[in-house]
Amino acid sequence: MKPQVKADLAMILVTLFWGTSYVFMQMGLKDLETFNLIGVRFGIAFILAAALFHKRLRSTNRKTLLHAFVLGALLFGVFATITNGVKSTTASQAGFLVSLTVIFVPLLSILLRNRPEKRVFVGAGLAMIGIGLLTLSAEFRISQGDLLCIAGALFYATHITVTGRWANQSDTIQLGIYQLGFTALLGIVFSFALETPTLPQTTEAWIAVLALSVLCSAIGFVVQTVAQKYTTATHTGVIFSLEPVFAALFAFLVTGETLSVRGYIGAGLVLISVLIAEIDVKSLLRGKQLTKNPTHSS
């Protein structure tokens, strides 16, 4: 099996894990408060990842730690908003809204004076229509949970953009692991300041926390870092667009959660917008045309 095929399969597995995270967050929040859950989740993930790659952490420098702190703070913003968001929206709806990250990443590049391609703007416009159908009530109001999930997507887009600029300046494994540690630290600090921190008290809460820690955080972020060395950005983006599909499927299987007809139409538009933003159809068609009509040099 080719390395890229293995990498793509690994990324599909990671995307499946991330799709389950919304239901697990809802389960964990029955026993733990928001920052408490973040602290425990990422604390366990950091310990596991650091133990697995302890030899790689011996040569850490100050610059890597500084970058990891910034990325950890952004990651904390991602999960502070999303974890609060899933309290007042459905797991499947949260999955589709967070998938807007793929739209926000190229739009943020405008601030870096890198104008995105036209298809990104088409995708963004379609996404706005989809969000309206998915989230607006009959009174044309959007819930606080939906707004928080959209904010989480914006935080995550910023995280991806900054990671892209710094990835070549540090050891990516070190960067990935230390950011988990700083995210956990911020969760613990905020929990002690604003909540009453505790460990999970029920079996259901422990299952949720361990699934989030091991599958969605420790394995998810490490496998993503390694797999992206062997696959393309286009493949990665398209695979990640499956996350809301997995989220909706897992929510249906575990809790019987469904969307309204209008909600499914909106979710479909969001998913299509993500695919439009990620796939360069013209390049694919040109590539197929070249394959059908190869040129030979004498």
PDB file of C-alpha atoms in Angstrom:
ATOM      1  CA  MET A   1       0.000   0.000   0.000  1.00  0.00           C
ATOM      2  CA  LYS A   2       1.346   3.427  -0.992  1.00  0.00           C
ATOM      3  CA  PRO A   3       2.330   5.876   1.802  1.00  0.00           C
ATOM      4  CA  GLN A   4      -0.259   8.423   0.619  1.00  0.00           C
ATOM      5  CA  VAL A   5      -3.048   5.825   0.727  1.00  0.00           C
ATOM      6  CA  LYS A   6      -2.011   4.879   4.277  1.00  0.00           C
ATOM      7  CA  ALA A   7      -1.912   8.569   5.238  1.00  0.00           C
ATOM      8  CA  ASP A   8      -5.361   9.200   3.757  1.00  0.00           C
ATOM      9  CA  LEU A   9      -6.800   6.186   5.614  1.00  0.00           C
ATOM     10  CA  ALA A  10      -5.201   7.459   8.834  1.00  0.00           C
ATOM     11  CA  MET A  11      -6.735  10.902   8.262  1.00  0.00           C
ATOM     12  CA  ILE A  12     -10.176   9.329   7.693  1.00  0.00           C
ATOM     13  CA  LEU A  13      -9.795   7.528  11.033  1.00  0.00           C
ATOM     14  CA  VAL A  14      -8.829  10.803  12.765  1.00  0.00           C
ATOM     15  CA  THR A  15     -11.791  12.574  11.145  1.00  0.00           C
ATOM     16  CA  LEU A  16     -14.072   9.802  12.407  1.00  0.00           C
ATOM     17  CA  PHE A  17     -12.705  10.318  15.942  1.00  0.00           C
ATOM     18  CA  TRP A  18     -13.269  14.083  15.714  1.00  0.00           C
ATOM     19  CA  GLY A  19     -16.793  13.503  14.431  1.00  0.00           C
ATOM     20  CA  THR A  20     -17.612  11.579  17.625  1.00  0.00           C
ATOM     21  CA  SER A  21     -16.216  14.319  19.873  1.00  0.00           C
ATOM     22  CA  TYR A  22     -19.390  16.449  19.908  1.00  0.00           C
ATOM     23  CA  VAL A  23     -21.481  13.688  21.492  1.00  0.00           C
ATOM     24  CA  PHE A  24     -18.672  12.868  23.939  1.00  0.00           C
ATOM     25  CA  MET A  25     -18.440  16.552  24.936  1.00  0.00           C
ATOM     26  CA  GLN A  26     -22.172  16.583  25.665  1.00  0.00           C
ATOM     27  CA  MET A  27     -21.756  13.413  27.757  1.00  0.00           C
ATOM     28  CA  GLY A  28     -18.788  14.834  29.685  1.00  0.00           C
ATOM     29  CA  LEU A  29     -20.591  18.112  30.406  1.00  0.00           C
ATOM     30  CA  LYS A  30     -23.232  16.222  32.383  1.00  0.00           C
ATOM     31  CA  ASP A  31     -20.584  15.658  35.077  1.00  0.00           C
ATOM     32  CA  LEU A  32     -17.927  18.348  34.517  1.00  0.00           C
ATOM     33  CA  GLU A  33     -18.006  22.072  33.830  1.00  0.00           C
ATOM     34  CA  THR A  34     -16.539  23.526  30.631  1.00  0.00           C
ATOM     35  CA  PHE A  35     -12.997  24.484  31.681  1.00  0.00           C
ATOM     36  CA  ASN A  36     -12.759  21.466  33.982  1.00  0.00           C
ATOM     37  CA  LEU A  37     -13.510  19.174  31.026  1.00  0.00           C
ATOM     38  CA  ILE A  38     -10.915  20.946  28.855  1.00  0.00           C
ATOM     39  CA  GLY A  39      -8.267  20.694  31.594  1.00  0.00           C
ATOM     40  CA  VAL A  40      -8.846  16.983  32.244  1.00  0.00           C
ATOM     41  CA  ARG A  41      -9.200  16.092  28.566  1.00  0.00           C
ATOM     42  CA  PHE A  42      -6.030  17.802  27.383  1.00  0.00           C
ATOM     43  CA  GLY A  43      -4.116  16.978  30.566  1.00  0.00           C
ATOM     44  CA  ILE A  44      -4.542  13.249  29.942  1.00  0.00           C
ATOM     45  CA  ALA A  45      -3.801  13.730  26.225  1.00  0.00           C
ATOM     46  CA  PHE A  46      -0.564  15.616  27.022  1.00  0.00           C
ATOM     47  CA  ILE A  47       0.629  12.968  29.496  1.00  0.00           C
ATOM     48  CA  LEU A  48      -0.013  10.135  27.024  1.00  0.00           C
ATOM     49  CA  ALA A  49       1.592  11.911  24.050  1.00  0.00           C
ATOM     50  CA  ALA A  50       4.588  13.090  26.112  1.00  0.00           C
ATOM     51  CA  ALA A  51       5.152   9.566  27.441  1.00  0.00           C
ATOM     52  CA  LEU A  52       5.024   8.119  23.915  1.00  0.00           C
ATOM     53  CA  PHE A  53       7.428  10.684  22.413  1.00  0.00           C
ATOM     54  CA  HIS A  54       9.511  11.518  25.501  1.00  0.00           C
ATOM     55  CA  LYS A  55      12.809  11.176  23.603  1.00  0.00           C
ATOM     56  CA  ARG A  56      11.712  13.824  21.080  1.00  0.00           C
ATOM     57  CA  LEU A  57      11.042  16.296  23.896  1.00  0.00           C
ATOM     58  CA  ARG A  58      14.599  16.288  25.249  1.00  0.00           C
ATOM     59  CA  SER A  59      15.885  18.819  22.714  1.00  0.00           C
ATOM     60  CA  THR A  60      13.102  21.394  23.098  1.00  0.00           C
ATOM     61  CA  ASN A  61      14.129  25.040  22.712  1.00  0.00           C
ATOM     62  CA  ARG A  62      12.582  28.276  23.967  1.00  0.00           C
ATOM     63  CA  LYS A  63      11.214  29.252  20.550  1.00  0.00           C
ATOM     64  CA  THR A  64       9.258  25.998  20.243  1.00  0.00           C
ATOM     65  CA  LEU A  65       7.771  26.500  23.715  1.00  0.00           C
ATOM     66  CA  LEU A  66       6.741  30.074  22.845  1.00  0.00           C
ATOM     67  CA  HIS A  67       5.069  28.938  19.623  1.00  0.00           C
ATOM     68  CA  ALA A  68       3.420  26.034  21.447  1.00  0.00           C
ATOM     69  CA  PHE A  69       2.034  28.431  24.064  1.00  0.00           C
ATOM     70  CA  VAL A  70       0.430  30.641  21.398  1.00  0.00           C
ATOM     71  CA  LEU A  71      -1.008  27.599  19.602  1.00  0.00           C
ATOM     72  CA  GLY A  72      -2.188  26.168  22.920  1.00  0.00           C
ATOM     73  CA  ALA A  73      -3.964  29.444  23.725  1.00  0.00           C
ATOM     74  CA  LEU A  74      -5.686  29.364  20.325  1.00  0.00           C
ATOM     75  CA  LEU A  75      -6.616  25.707  20.828  1.00  0.00           C
ATOM     76  CA  PHE A  76      -8.020  26.623  24.246  1.00  0.00           C
ATOM     77  CA  GLY A  77     -10.150  29.253  22.493  1.00  0.00           C
ATOM     78  CA  VAL A  78     -11.364  26.606  20.049  1.00  0.00           C
ATOM     79  CA  PHE A  79     -12.542  24.205  22.709  1.00  0.00           C
ATOM     80  CA  ALA A  80     -13.765  26.812  25.204  1.00  0.00           C
ATOM     81  CA  THR A  81     -16.209  28.067  22.562  1.00  0.00           C
ATOM     82  CA  ILE A  82     -17.181  24.677  21.094  1.00  0.00           C
ATOM     83  CA  THR A  83     -17.550  22.950  24.485  1.00  0.00           C
ATOM     84  CA  ASN A  84     -19.820  25.763  25.664  1.00  0.00           C
ATOM     85  CA  GLY A  85     -21.578  25.723  22.298  1.00  0.00           C
ATOM     86  CA  VAL A  86     -22.656  22.081  22.424  1.00  0.00           C
ATOM     87  CA  LYS A  87     -24.565  22.834  25.639  1.00  0.00           C
ATOM     88  CA  SER A  88     -27.268  24.636  23.677  1.00  0.00           C
ATOM     89  CA  THR A  89     -27.133  23.161  20.172  1.00  0.00           C
ATOM     90  CA  THR A  90     -27.204  19.655  18.746  1.00  0.00           C
ATOM     91  CA  ALA A  91     -24.071  17.572  18.202  1.00  0.00           C
ATOM     92  CA  SER A  92     -24.755  17.216  14.469  1.00  0.00           C
ATOM     93  CA  GLN A  93     -25.425  20.943  14.046  1.00  0.00           C
ATOM     94  CA  ALA A  94     -22.203  21.757  15.918  1.00  0.00           C
ATOM     95  CA  GLY A  95     -20.264  19.470  13.570  1.00  0.00           C
ATOM     96  CA  PHE A  96     -21.519  21.248  10.450  1.00  0.00           C
ATOM     97  CA  LEU A  97     -20.868  24.716  11.912  1.00  0.00           C
ATOM     98  CA  VAL A  98     -17.318  23.880  13.015  1.00  0.00           C
ATOM     99  CA  SER A  99     -16.615  22.560   9.494  1.00  0.00           C
ATOM    100  CA  LEU A 100     -16.743  26.226   8.407  1.00  0.00           C
ATOM    101  CA  THR A 101     -13.093  26.268   9.470  1.00  0.00           C
ATOM    102  CA  VAL A 102     -12.296  25.183   5.895  1.00  0.00           C
ATOM    103  CA  ILE A 103     -14.004  28.348   4.606  1.00  0.00           C
ATOM    104  CA  PHE A 104     -12.424  30.656   7.204  1.00  0.00           C
ATOM    105  CA  VAL A 105      -8.811  29.543   6.587  1.00  0.00           C
ATOM    106  CA  PRO A 106      -8.507  30.958   3.048  1.00  0.00           C
ATOM    107  CA  LEU A 107     -10.550  34.039   3.981  1.00  0.00           C
ATOM    108  CA  LEU A 108      -8.102  34.768   6.814  1.00  0.00           C
ATOM    109  CA  SER A 109      -5.293  34.624   4.271  1.00  0.00           C
ATOM    110  CA  ILE A 110      -6.630  37.929   2.886  1.00  0.00           C
ATOM    111  CA  LEU A 111      -5.240  39.551   6.036  1.00  0.00           C
ATOM    112  CA  LEU A 112      -1.853  38.106   5.064  1.00  0.00           C
ATOM    113  CA  ARG A 113      -2.268  39.607   1.571  1.00  0.00           C
ATOM    114  CA  ASN A 114      -2.764  36.189  -0.012  1.00  0.00           C
ATOM    115  CA  ARG A 115      -5.947  36.518  -2.067  1.00  0.00           C
ATOM    116  CA  PRO A 116      -7.841  33.193  -2.138  1.00  0.00           C
ATOM    117  CA  GLU A 117      -9.233  31.738  -5.355  1.00  0.00           C
ATOM    118  CA  LYS A 118     -12.722  32.648  -6.587  1.00  0.00           C
ATOM    119  CA  ARG A 119     -14.165  29.270  -5.613  1.00  0.00           C
ATOM    120  CA  VAL A 120     -13.528  30.123  -1.938  1.00  0.00           C
ATOM    121  CA  PHE A 121     -15.809  33.144  -2.187  1.00  0.00           C
ATOM    122  CA  VAL A 122     -18.461  30.989  -3.908  1.00  0.00           C
ATOM    123  CA  GLY A 123     -18.137  28.450  -1.097  1.00  0.00           C
ATOM    124  CA  ALA A 124     -18.365  31.176   1.552  1.00  0.00           C
ATOM    125  CA  GLY A 125     -21.564  32.579   0.038  1.00  0.00           C
ATOM    126  CA  LEU A 126     -23.143  29.138  -0.134  1.00  0.00           C
ATOM    127  CA  ALA A 127     -22.031  28.471   3.446  1.00  0.00           C
ATOM    128  CA  MET A 128     -23.820  31.614   4.656  1.00  0.00           C
ATOM    129  CA  ILE A 129     -27.080  30.391   3.113  1.00  0.00           C
ATOM    130  CA  GLY A 130     -26.544  26.960   4.663  1.00  0.00           C
ATOM    131  CA  ILE A 131     -25.858  28.458   8.088  1.00  0.00           C
ATOM    132  CA  GLY A 132     -29.065  30.471   7.869  1.00  0.00           C
ATOM    133  CA  LEU A 133     -31.153  27.385   7.082  1.00  0.00           C
ATOM    134  CA  LEU A 134     -29.332  25.322   9.702  1.00  0.00           C
ATOM    135  CA  THR A 135     -29.430  27.767  12.617  1.00  0.00           C
ATOM    136  CA  LEU A 136     -32.016  30.532  12.272  1.00  0.00           C
ATOM    137  CA  SER A 137     -35.269  30.043  14.162  1.00  0.00           C
ATOM    138  CA  ALA A 138     -38.713  31.103  12.929  1.00  0.00           C
ATOM    139  CA  GLU A 139     -38.054  34.462  14.631  1.00  0.00           C
ATOM    140  CA  PHE A 140     -34.785  34.804  12.650  1.00  0.00           C
ATOM    141  CA  ARG A 141     -32.695  34.393  15.769  1.00  0.00           C
ATOM    142  CA  ILE A 142     -29.563  32.296  16.047  1.00  0.00           C
ATOM    143  CA  SER A 143     -28.879  30.437  19.294  1.00  0.00           C
ATOM    144  CA  GLN A 144     -25.914  31.243  21.536  1.00  0.00           C
ATOM    145  CA  GLY A 145     -24.620  27.689  21.040  1.00  0.00           C
ATOM    146  CA  ASP A 146     -24.571  28.103  17.261  1.00  0.00           C
ATOM    147  CA  LEU A 147     -22.715  31.426  17.546  1.00  0.00           C
ATOM    148  CA  LEU A 148     -20.142  29.831  19.860  1.00  0.00           C
ATOM    149  CA  CYS A 149     -19.557  26.953  17.413  1.00  0.00           C
ATOM    150  CA  ILE A 150     -19.033  29.464  14.572  1.00  0.00           C
ATOM    151  CA  ALA A 151     -16.577  31.345  16.843  1.00  0.00           C
ATOM    152  CA  GLY A 152     -14.856  28.009  17.488  1.00  0.00           C
ATOM    153  CA  ALA A 153     -14.456  27.509  13.732  1.00  0.00           C
ATOM    154  CA  LEU A 154     -12.878  30.970  13.474  1.00  0.00           C
ATOM    155  CA  PHE A 155     -10.483  30.190  16.347  1.00  0.00           C
ATOM    156  CA  TYR A 156      -9.554  26.887  14.699  1.00  0.00           C
ATOM    157  CA  ALA A 157      -8.977  28.579  11.334  1.00  0.00           C
ATOM    158  CA  THR A 158      -6.625  31.023  13.070  1.00  0.00           C
ATOM    159  CA  HIS A 159      -4.882  28.085  14.760  1.00  0.00           C
ATOM    160  CA  ILE A 160      -4.381  26.314  11.413  1.00  0.00           C
ATOM    161  CA  THR A 161      -3.121  29.505   9.751  1.00  0.00           C
ATOM    162  CA  VAL A 162      -0.583  30.222  12.511  1.00  0.00           C
ATOM    163  CA  THR A 163       0.513  26.573  12.606  1.00  0.00           C
ATOM    164  CA  GLY A 164       1.159  26.720   8.857  1.00  0.00           C
ATOM    165  CA  ARG A 165       3.471  29.705   9.322  1.00  0.00           C
ATOM    166  CA  TRP A 166       5.401  28.136  12.211  1.00  0.00           C
ATOM    167  CA  ALA A 167       5.460  24.434  11.276  1.00  0.00           C
ATOM    168  CA  ASN A 168       8.804  24.693   9.483  1.00  0.00           C
ATOM    169  CA  GLN A 169      10.407  26.590  12.365  1.00  0.00           C
ATOM    170  CA  SER A 170      10.026  23.882  15.020  1.00  0.00           C
ATOM    171  CA  ASP A 171       9.826  20.124  15.495  1.00  0.00           C
ATOM    172  CA  THR A 172       6.165  19.426  14.654  1.00  0.00           C
ATOM    173  CA  ILE A 173       5.868  16.579  17.174  1.00  0.00           C
ATOM    174  CA  GLN A 174       7.194  18.833  19.958  1.00  0.00           C
ATOM    175  CA  LEU A 175       4.882  21.626  18.850  1.00  0.00           C
ATOM    176  CA  GLY A 176       1.867  19.300  18.794  1.00  0.00           C
ATOM    177  CA  ILE A 177       2.540  17.811  22.211  1.00  0.00           C
ATOM    178  CA  TYR A 178       3.395  21.026  24.065  1.00  0.00           C
ATOM    179  CA  GLN A 179       0.326  22.796  22.688  1.00  0.00           C
ATOM    180  CA  LEU A 180      -1.779  20.045  24.303  1.00  0.00           C
ATOM    181  CA  GLY A 181      -0.018  20.761  27.595  1.00  0.00           C
ATOM    182  CA  PHE A 182      -0.596  24.529  27.426  1.00  0.00           C
ATOM    183  CA  THR A 183      -4.250  23.988  26.485  1.00  0.00           C
ATOM    184  CA  ALA A 184      -4.636  21.762  29.544  1.00  0.00           C
ATOM    185  CA  LEU A 185      -2.869  24.329  31.750  1.00  0.00           C
ATOM    186  CA  LEU A 186      -5.196  27.125  30.645  1.00  0.00           C
ATOM    187  CA  GLY A 187      -8.206  24.877  31.215  1.00  0.00           C
ATOM    188  CA  ILE A 188      -7.042  24.073  34.750  1.00  0.00           C
ATOM    189  CA  VAL A 189      -6.301  27.747  35.575  1.00  0.00           C
ATOM    190  CA  PHE A 190      -9.716  28.912  34.345  1.00  0.00           C
ATOM    191  CA  SER A 191     -11.422  26.020  36.108  1.00  0.00           C
ATOM    192  CA  PHE A 192      -9.865  26.909  39.489  1.00  0.00           C
ATOM    193  CA  ALA A 193     -10.690  30.590  38.927  1.00  0.00           C
ATOM    194  CA  LEU A 194     -14.302  30.207  37.769  1.00  0.00           C
ATOM    195  CA  GLU A 195     -15.471  26.690  38.636  1.00  0.00           C
ATOM    196  CA  THR A 196     -15.096  23.922  41.192  1.00  0.00           C
ATOM    197  CA  PRO A 197     -12.686  21.478  39.495  1.00  0.00           C
ATOM    198  CA  THR A 198     -13.138  17.761  40.038  1.00  0.00           C
ATOM    199  CA  LEU A 199     -12.497  14.437  38.344  1.00  0.00           C
ATOM    200  CA  PRO A 200     -15.327  12.615  36.538  1.00  0.00           C
ATOM    201  CA  GLN A 201     -17.701  10.952  39.010  1.00  0.00           C
ATOM    202  CA  THR A 202     -19.661   8.592  36.749  1.00  0.00           C
ATOM    203  CA  THR A 203     -18.784   5.799  34.326  1.00  0.00           C
ATOM    204  CA  GLU A 204     -20.391   7.717  31.446  1.00  0.00           C
ATOM    205  CA  ALA A 205     -18.281  10.796  32.194  1.00  0.00           C
ATOM    206  CA  TRP A 206     -15.077   8.745  32.353  1.00  0.00           C
ATOM    207  CA  ILE A 207     -15.895   7.080  29.011  1.00  0.00           C
ATOM    208  CA  ALA A 208     -16.462  10.524  27.484  1.00  0.00           C
ATOM    209  CA  VAL A 209     -13.269  12.030  28.936  1.00  0.00           C
ATOM    210  CA  LEU A 210     -11.064   9.073  27.953  1.00  0.00           C
ATOM    211  CA  ALA A 211     -12.514   9.008  24.423  1.00  0.00           C
ATOM    212  CA  LEU A 212     -11.863  12.754  24.071  1.00  0.00           C
ATOM    213  CA  SER A 213      -8.374  12.456  25.586  1.00  0.00           C
ATOM    214  CA  VAL A 214      -7.073   9.331  23.854  1.00  0.00           C
ATOM    215  CA  LEU A 215      -8.922   9.178  20.527  1.00  0.00           C
ATOM    216  CA  CYS A 216      -9.765  12.797  19.722  1.00  0.00           C
ATOM    217  CA  SER A 217      -6.742  14.583  21.235  1.00  0.00           C
ATOM    218  CA  ALA A 218      -3.637  12.412  21.810  1.00  0.00           C
ATOM    219  CA  ILE A 219      -4.054  10.086  18.812  1.00  0.00           C
ATOM    220  CA  GLY A 220      -5.911  12.648  16.683  1.00  0.00           C
ATOM    221  CA  PHE A 221      -3.377  15.475  16.780  1.00  0.00           C
ATOM    222  CA  VAL A 222      -0.273  13.237  16.618  1.00  0.00           C
ATOM    223  CA  VAL A 223      -1.580  11.120  13.717  1.00  0.00           C
ATOM    224  CA  GLN A 224      -2.644  14.289  11.857  1.00  0.00           C
ATOM    225  CA  THR A 225       0.859  15.743  12.181  1.00  0.00           C
ATOM    226  CA  VAL A 226       2.547  12.585  10.913  1.00  0.00           C
ATOM    227  CA  ALA A 227       0.015  11.789   8.166  1.00  0.00           C
ATOM    228  CA  GLN A 228       0.178  15.260   6.592  1.00  0.00           C
ATOM    229  CA  LYS A 229       3.807  14.586   5.664  1.00  0.00           C
ATOM    230  CA  TYR A 230       2.633  11.921   3.193  1.00  0.00           C
ATOM    231  CA  THR A 231      -0.567  13.363   1.715  1.00  0.00           C
ATOM    232  CA  THR A 232      -1.589  16.586   0.004  1.00  0.00           C
ATOM    233  CA  ALA A 233      -3.406  19.573   1.473  1.00  0.00           C
ATOM    234  CA  THR A 234      -6.299  18.974  -0.960  1.00  0.00           C
ATOM    235  CA  HIS A 235      -6.726  15.389   0.203  1.00  0.00           C
ATOM    236  CA  THR A 236      -6.597  16.524   3.830  1.00  0.00           C
ATOM    237  CA  GLY A 237      -9.201  19.248   3.308  1.00  0.00           C
ATOM    238  CA  VAL A 238     -11.622  16.936   1.511  1.00  0.00           C
ATOM    239  CA  ILE A 239     -11.222  14.242   4.163  1.00  0.00           C
ATOM    240  CA  PHE A 240     -11.801  16.754   6.975  1.00  0.00           C
ATOM    241  CA  SER A 241     -15.042  17.792   5.284  1.00  0.00           C
ATOM    242  CA  LEU A 242     -16.383  14.361   6.311  1.00  0.00           C
ATOM    243  CA  GLU A 243     -16.244  15.363  10.006  1.00  0.00           C
ATOM    244  CA  PRO A 244     -19.781  16.836  10.181  1.00  0.00           C
ATOM    245  CA  VAL A 245     -21.131  13.761   8.371  1.00  0.00           C
ATOM    246  CA  PHE A 246     -19.540  11.510  10.993  1.00  0.00           C
ATOM    247  CA  ALA A 247     -20.810  13.843  13.739  1.00  0.00           C
ATOM    248  CA  ALA A 248     -24.402  13.631  12.483  1.00  0.00           C
ATOM    249  CA  LEU A 249     -24.192   9.845  12.007  1.00  0.00           C
ATOM    250  CA  PHE A 250     -22.709   9.225  15.476  1.00  0.00           C
ATOM    251  CA  ALA A 251     -25.263  11.542  17.113  1.00  0.00           C
ATOM    252  CA  PHE A 252     -28.070   9.613  15.394  1.00  0.00           C
ATOM    253  CA  LEU A 253     -26.674   6.198  16.388  1.00  0.00           C
ATOM    254  CA  VAL A 254     -25.968   7.122  20.029  1.00  0.00           C
ATOM    255  CA  THR A 255     -28.739   9.566  20.939  1.00  0.00           C
ATOM    256  CA  GLY A 256     -31.218   9.269  18.052  1.00  0.00           C
ATOM    257  CA  GLU A 257     -30.613  12.941  17.247  1.00  0.00           C
ATOM    258  CA  THR A 258     -31.983  14.253  13.938  1.00  0.00           C
ATOM    259  CA  LEU A 259     -32.306  17.598  12.144  1.00  0.00           C
ATOM    260  CA  SER A 260     -35.386  19.157  10.548  1.00  0.00           C
ATOM    261  CA  VAL A 261     -35.811  18.988   6.756  1.00  0.00           C
ATOM    262  CA  ARG A 262     -34.666  22.620   6.547  1.00  0.00           C
ATOM    263  CA  GLY A 263     -31.718  21.756   8.795  1.00  0.00           C
ATOM    264  CA  TYR A 264     -30.628  18.889   6.555  1.00  0.00           C
ATOM    265  CA  ILE A 265     -30.823  21.176   3.492  1.00  0.00           C
ATOM    266  CA  GLY A 266     -28.704  23.768   5.314  1.00  0.00           C
ATOM    267  CA  ALA A 267     -26.232  21.098   6.456  1.00  0.00           C
ATOM    268  CA  GLY A 268     -25.978  19.841   2.884  1.00  0.00           C
ATOM    269  CA  LEU A 269     -25.218  23.347   1.616  1.00  0.00           C
ATOM    270  CA  VAL A 270     -22.509  23.795   4.281  1.00  0.00           C
ATOM    271  CA  LEU A 271     -20.936  20.484   3.256  1.00  0.00           C
ATOM    272  CA  ILE A 272     -21.088  21.392  -0.451  1.00  0.00           C
ATOM    273  CA  SER A 273     -19.549  24.801   0.316  1.00  0.00           C
ATOM    274  CA  VAL A 274     -16.627  23.092   2.064  1.00  0.00           C
ATOM    275  CA  LEU A 275     -16.057  20.801  -0.933  1.00  0.00           C
ATOM    276  CA  ILE A 276     -16.236  23.760  -3.360  1.00  0.00           C
ATOM    277  CA  ALA A 277     -13.633  25.636  -1.310  1.00  0.00           C
ATOM    278  CA  GLU A 278     -11.324  22.618  -1.144  1.00  0.00           C
ATOM    279  CA  ILE A 279     -11.505  21.003  -4.586  1.00  0.00           C
ATOM    280  CA  ASP A 280     -10.055  22.738  -7.624  1.00  0.00           C
ATOM    281  CA  VAL A 281     -12.366  21.195 -10.240  1.00  0.00           C
ATOM    282  CA  LYS A 282     -10.610  22.880 -13.179  1.00  0.00           C
ATOM    283  CA  SER A 283      -7.236  21.412 -12.178  1.00  0.00           C
ATOM    284  CA  LEU A 284      -8.776  17.971 -11.733  1.00  0.00           C
ATOM    285  CA  LEU A 285     -10.380  18.159 -15.191  1.00  0.00           C
ATOM    286  CA  ARG A 286      -7.108  19.344 -16.716  1.00  0.00           C
ATOM    287  CA  GLY A 287      -5.301  16.457 -15.031  1.00  0.00           C
ATOM    288  CA  LYS A 288      -7.804  13.937 -16.425  1.00  0.00           C
ATOM    289  CA  GLN A 289      -7.532  15.496 -19.873  1.00  0.00           C
ATOM    290  CA  LEU A 290      -3.751  15.153 -19.798  1.00  0.00           C
ATOM    291  CA  THR A 291      -4.129  11.523 -18.729  1.00  0.00           C
ATOM    292  CA  LYS A 292      -6.473  10.818 -21.649  1.00  0.00           C
ATOM    293  CA  ASN A 293      -4.281  12.678 -24.150  1.00  0.00           C
ATOM    294  CA  PRO A 294      -0.665  12.229 -23.037  1.00  0.00           C
ATOM    295  CA  THR A 295       2.074  13.921 -25.051  1.00  0.00           C
ATOM    296  CA  HIS A 296       5.236  12.082 -25.996  1.00  0.00           C
ATOM    297  CA  SER A 297       8.602  13.682 -26.644  1.00  0.00           C
ATOM    298  CA  SER A 298      10.897  12.183 -29.226  1.00  0.00           C
TER     299      SER A 298
END
